[in-house]
Amino acid sequence: MNDAASAPTPAPAPRRARVRAPELVGKGGWLNTGGKELTLADLRGKCVVVDFWTFCCVNCLHVLDELRELEEKHRDTVVIIGVHSPKFVHEAEHQAVVDAVERYEVRHPVLDDPELATWKQYAVRAWPTLVVIDPEGYVVAQHAGEGHAHALARLVEELEATHAAKGTLRRGDGPYVAPEPEATDLRFPGKAVLLPSGHFLVSDSTRHQLVELAPDGETVVRRVGTGERGFGPGGFSEPQGLTLLPDGKVAVADTVNHALRVYDPETGDVTLLAGTGRQWMQGRPTSGPALEVDLSSPWDVAWFAGRLWIAMAGVHQLWTYDPETGTVEVAAGTTNEGLVDGPADQAWFSQPSGLAATEDRLWIADSESSALRWVERDGAGYAVRTAVGTGLFDFGHRDGAAGQALLQHPLGVTVLPDGSVAVSDTYNHALRRYDPATDEVTTLATDLREPSGAVLVGDDIVVVESARHRLTRLRLPEEAVRVESVAHRTQRAATDIAPGRLRLDVVFQAPAGQKLDDRYGPSTRLVVGSTPPELLAEGAGTGTDLGRDLVLADGVTEGILHVSAMAASCDDDPDNEYPACHMHQQDWGVPVRVVTGGVDRLPLVLAGLDG
């Protein structure tokens, strides 16, 4: 008898149950649909990519850019649906969502979900998260974070082939309807700088240009740039920060091009100073010749201590450019997102977005932690300190002692003549003031609309009112404005976890046609921390496994788990000695409460579906 024939037939692998996609609902209604309310039934026959995003989140903005190519290439088979799921109170305002959709040129339907109804139905835990729904209405994939464009493209091609063969694919135009453009001289300007001529230079972010204005702050003198997204000559892509260099030229944070440029007001010339046009990802160089090192969403720039400092919002760090060597390097931050002070190389930032320098301090608007912070000399190096702010999920509008004062997602800082600091408190629509001499916070002005920066002009301060598309001149007040105090926490619900041991699992399934490649060492990384640090008795730190047993400390009943995961997957082709590799990464800040009866396992999906 043949032994092989007599061997038992292996049982087939269990098949995952198909999950119907929950309906898309949101109290704020639909944008970019010409007023039509969409349902999943309207999208049947299409490959649907649902993008859970919020406009404060730089990683969400990265994903918007990653999706543009997919959106264009598969226009007749793919529908991208943005589900706006707010973190901050301001982001729950409908007009703010309308503004953000225009500001970032979102060219697909967007559901405004201020109460996170659809977020909860899809069990989303992080911004951004992408969910793929097949033409029959079933969820087939979920990806958290950024870096998934290649995997999505492969999956869409497979879905197109499968459902074309089944007859369930419907080709044709999607439901996107472009809104009518509005004529204004500026459109969502980002930052401004006062030129030696007395003119203002403004980053006209949505129009991808720089605009020079006369001293009145209104009359356009000239425009710089083509007005179209682009990395080549004359191109900008959502430029933001500006600062004067010692030679009178202006450094420009060309944010979505992941680059720095220099503008010469005398000649009108623009040159590339740093960056390659590619976004920096984990594993790539963090120092070297400026034109050979990738950057990640530089949001602001300032001249401090003989170097150009860069608020690298995309990786929660500060970098510097050294004009003597023509090199860039990391100056502060670990890439972990949070609020941790100390030596510069150990500090954590949360999307630094505004910079202003004095002789001895570099002030920072650390937007996602609603914080005002600074860098100062500390022996041979630098240290990071916090003036205002407590963490990722606490924010509001409260004046008084800095230790209990609250901001809401500030984007700009300006040093005032008396040594105090004006803070463009963006989501509070206010200009605030922090005085280091008294350690007090006051309010200088309200009724601004998303102020994102400000410039001193004599006794006046000129504020960039981004969502009113203008510069607004204010007399610096002698007395503070009295404002009723409000405090908020993000409405995202905390996860109830049981005391003692907690199993953390980051779920990652390599996309079709790819595999984890360990030929040159581990291809995954997991970093775990907490706020407060005392929340974790065991398990904090860095490792290469995507699962870890955590032990919660006795006596700490709530906090935030900070989890950062990375996985590199490479094309699974044994005949290719140098397969293409793709980086997937995400940071989670998970609010938790320690309660009897809570869960003892916390799954976080990086890519795949958690069963």
PDB file of N, CA, C and O in Angstrom, residues 7 22 36 60 88 96 100 126-127 144 170 207 360 367 370 372 377 390 447 508 523 563:
ATOM      1  N   ALA A   7      -1.905   8.396   4.145  1.00  0.00           N
ATOM      2  CA  ALA A   7      -1.805   9.488   5.120  1.00  0.00           C
ATOM      3  C   ALA A   7      -3.097  10.295   5.147  1.00  0.00           C
ATOM      4  O   ALA A   7      -3.748  10.491   4.121  1.00  0.00           O
ATOM      5  N   PRO A  22     -20.250  48.059   8.080  1.00  0.00           N
ATOM      6  CA  PRO A  22     -21.301  48.873   8.686  1.00  0.00           C
ATOM      7  C   PRO A  22     -21.606  50.111   7.839  1.00  0.00           C
ATOM      8  O   PRO A  22     -20.759  50.600   7.097  1.00  0.00           O
ATOM      9  N   LYS A  36     -25.633  65.373  -1.985  1.00  0.00           N
ATOM     10  CA  LYS A  36     -26.258  64.058  -1.896  1.00  0.00           C
ATOM     11  C   LYS A  36     -25.769  63.306  -0.666  1.00  0.00           C
ATOM     12  O   LYS A  36     -24.589  63.334  -0.326  1.00  0.00           O
ATOM     13  N   CYS A  60      -2.329  61.746   9.071  1.00  0.00           N
ATOM     14  CA  CYS A  60      -3.522  61.710   8.218  1.00  0.00           C
ATOM     15  C   CYS A  60      -3.279  62.494   6.934  1.00  0.00           C
ATOM     16  O   CYS A  60      -3.733  62.096   5.854  1.00  0.00           O
ATOM     17  N   PHE A  88      -9.980  67.058  18.422  1.00  0.00           N
ATOM     18  CA  PHE A  88     -10.179  68.292  19.175  1.00  0.00           C
ATOM     19  C   PHE A  88     -11.605  68.803  19.021  1.00  0.00           C
ATOM     20  O   PHE A  88     -12.292  68.500  18.028  1.00  0.00           O
ATOM     21  N   ALA A  96     -15.304  74.006  10.166  1.00  0.00           N
ATOM     22  CA  ALA A  96     -13.878  73.693  10.226  1.00  0.00           C
ATOM     23  C   ALA A  96     -13.550  72.509   9.329  1.00  0.00           C
ATOM     24  O   ALA A  96     -12.493  72.467   8.692  1.00  0.00           O
ATOM     25  N   ALA A 100     -11.135  72.429   6.073  1.00  0.00           N
ATOM     26  CA  ALA A 100     -10.025  71.479   5.960  1.00  0.00           C
ATOM     27  C   ALA A 100     -10.079  70.712   4.648  1.00  0.00           C
ATOM     28  O   ALA A 100      -9.042  70.430   4.032  1.00  0.00           O
ATOM     29  N   ALA A 126      -7.115  54.336  15.841  1.00  0.00           N
ATOM     30  CA  ALA A 126      -6.010  55.255  15.564  1.00  0.00           C
ATOM     31  C   ALA A 126      -6.318  56.111  14.354  1.00  0.00           C
ATOM     32  O   ALA A 126      -7.023  55.691  13.428  1.00  0.00           O
ATOM     33  N   TRP A 127      -5.765  57.329  14.384  1.00  0.00           N
ATOM     34  CA  TRP A 127      -5.726  58.186  13.192  1.00  0.00           C
ATOM     35  C   TRP A 127      -4.341  58.029  12.555  1.00  0.00           C
ATOM     36  O   TRP A 127      -3.327  58.164  13.263  1.00  0.00           O
ATOM     37  N   ALA A 144      -3.659  50.549   9.676  1.00  0.00           N
ATOM     38  CA  ALA A 144      -3.478  51.737  10.507  1.00  0.00           C
ATOM     39  C   ALA A 144      -2.172  52.412  10.130  1.00  0.00           C
ATOM     40  O   ALA A 144      -1.199  51.757   9.751  1.00  0.00           O
ATOM     41  N   ARG A 170     -18.460  47.411 -10.964  1.00  0.00           N
ATOM     42  CA  ARG A 170     -19.175  48.447 -11.718  1.00  0.00           C
ATOM     43  C   ARG A 170     -18.206  49.585 -12.038  1.00  0.00           C
ATOM     44  O   ARG A 170     -17.683  50.249 -11.144  1.00  0.00           O
ATOM     45  N   ARG A 207      -2.647  77.359  -2.229  1.00  0.00           N
ATOM     46  CA  ARG A 207      -2.348  77.686  -3.638  1.00  0.00           C
ATOM     47  C   ARG A 207      -0.895  77.370  -3.996  1.00  0.00           C
ATOM     48  O   ARG A 207      -0.448  77.693  -5.095  1.00  0.00           O
ATOM     49  N   ASP A 360      18.682  82.865  23.986  1.00  0.00           N
ATOM     50  CA  ASP A 360      18.977  81.677  24.779  1.00  0.00           C
ATOM     51  C   ASP A 360      17.902  80.603  24.737  1.00  0.00           C
ATOM     52  O   ASP A 360      18.068  79.547  25.359  1.00  0.00           O
ATOM     53  N   SER A 367       1.960  71.077  18.735  1.00  0.00           N
ATOM     54  CA  SER A 367       0.524  71.229  18.519  1.00  0.00           C
ATOM     55  C   SER A 367      -0.330  70.084  19.055  1.00  0.00           C
ATOM     56  O   SER A 367      -1.369  70.312  19.679  1.00  0.00           O
ATOM     57  N   SER A 370      -0.964  70.227  22.586  1.00  0.00           N
ATOM     58  CA  SER A 370      -1.463  71.555  22.978  1.00  0.00           C
ATOM     59  C   SER A 370      -0.503  72.214  23.964  1.00  0.00           C
ATOM     60  O   SER A 370      -0.902  72.718  25.019  1.00  0.00           O
ATOM     61  N   LEU A 372       3.209  74.570  24.877  1.00  0.00           N
ATOM     62  CA  LEU A 372       4.265  75.534  24.578  1.00  0.00           C
ATOM     63  C   LEU A 372       5.524  75.024  25.264  1.00  0.00           C
ATOM     64  O   LEU A 372       5.542  74.827  26.486  1.00  0.00           O
ATOM     65  N   ARG A 377      20.241  75.569  26.074  1.00  0.00           N
ATOM     66  CA  ARG A 377      21.538  74.941  26.269  1.00  0.00           C
ATOM     67  C   ARG A 377      21.559  74.187  27.592  1.00  0.00           C
ATOM     68  O   ARG A 377      21.006  74.649  28.599  1.00  0.00           O
ATOM     69  N   THR A 390      -0.008  69.394  29.130  1.00  0.00           N
ATOM     70  CA  THR A 390       0.104  68.193  29.966  1.00  0.00           C
ATOM     71  C   THR A 390       0.119  66.894  29.171  1.00  0.00           C
ATOM     72  O   THR A 390       0.514  65.866  29.710  1.00  0.00           O
ATOM     73  N   ASP A 447     -11.676  85.886  18.811  1.00  0.00           N
ATOM     74  CA  ASP A 447     -12.426  86.100  17.562  1.00  0.00           C
ATOM     75  C   ASP A 447     -11.503  86.169  16.355  1.00  0.00           C
ATOM     76  O   ASP A 447     -11.791  86.844  15.363  1.00  0.00           O
ATOM     77  N   PHE A 508      -0.121  42.390  12.282  1.00  0.00           N
ATOM     78  CA  PHE A 508       0.430  42.752  10.976  1.00  0.00           C
ATOM     79  C   PHE A 508       0.453  41.531  10.079  1.00  0.00           C
ATOM     80  O   PHE A 508       1.034  40.505  10.411  1.00  0.00           O
ATOM     81  N   SER A 523      12.768  42.671  10.989  1.00  0.00           N
ATOM     82  CA  SER A 523      12.088  43.634  10.122  1.00  0.00           C
ATOM     83  C   SER A 523      10.896  44.274  10.819  1.00  0.00           C
ATOM     84  O   SER A 523      10.082  44.939  10.178  1.00  0.00           O
ATOM     85  N   VAL A 563       2.158  53.473  21.936  1.00  0.00           N
ATOM     86  CA  VAL A 563       2.643  52.302  21.202  1.00  0.00           C
ATOM     87  C   VAL A 563       3.077  52.760  19.814  1.00  0.00           C
ATOM     88  O   VAL A 563       2.329  53.440  19.109  1.00  0.00           O
TER      89      VAL A 563
END
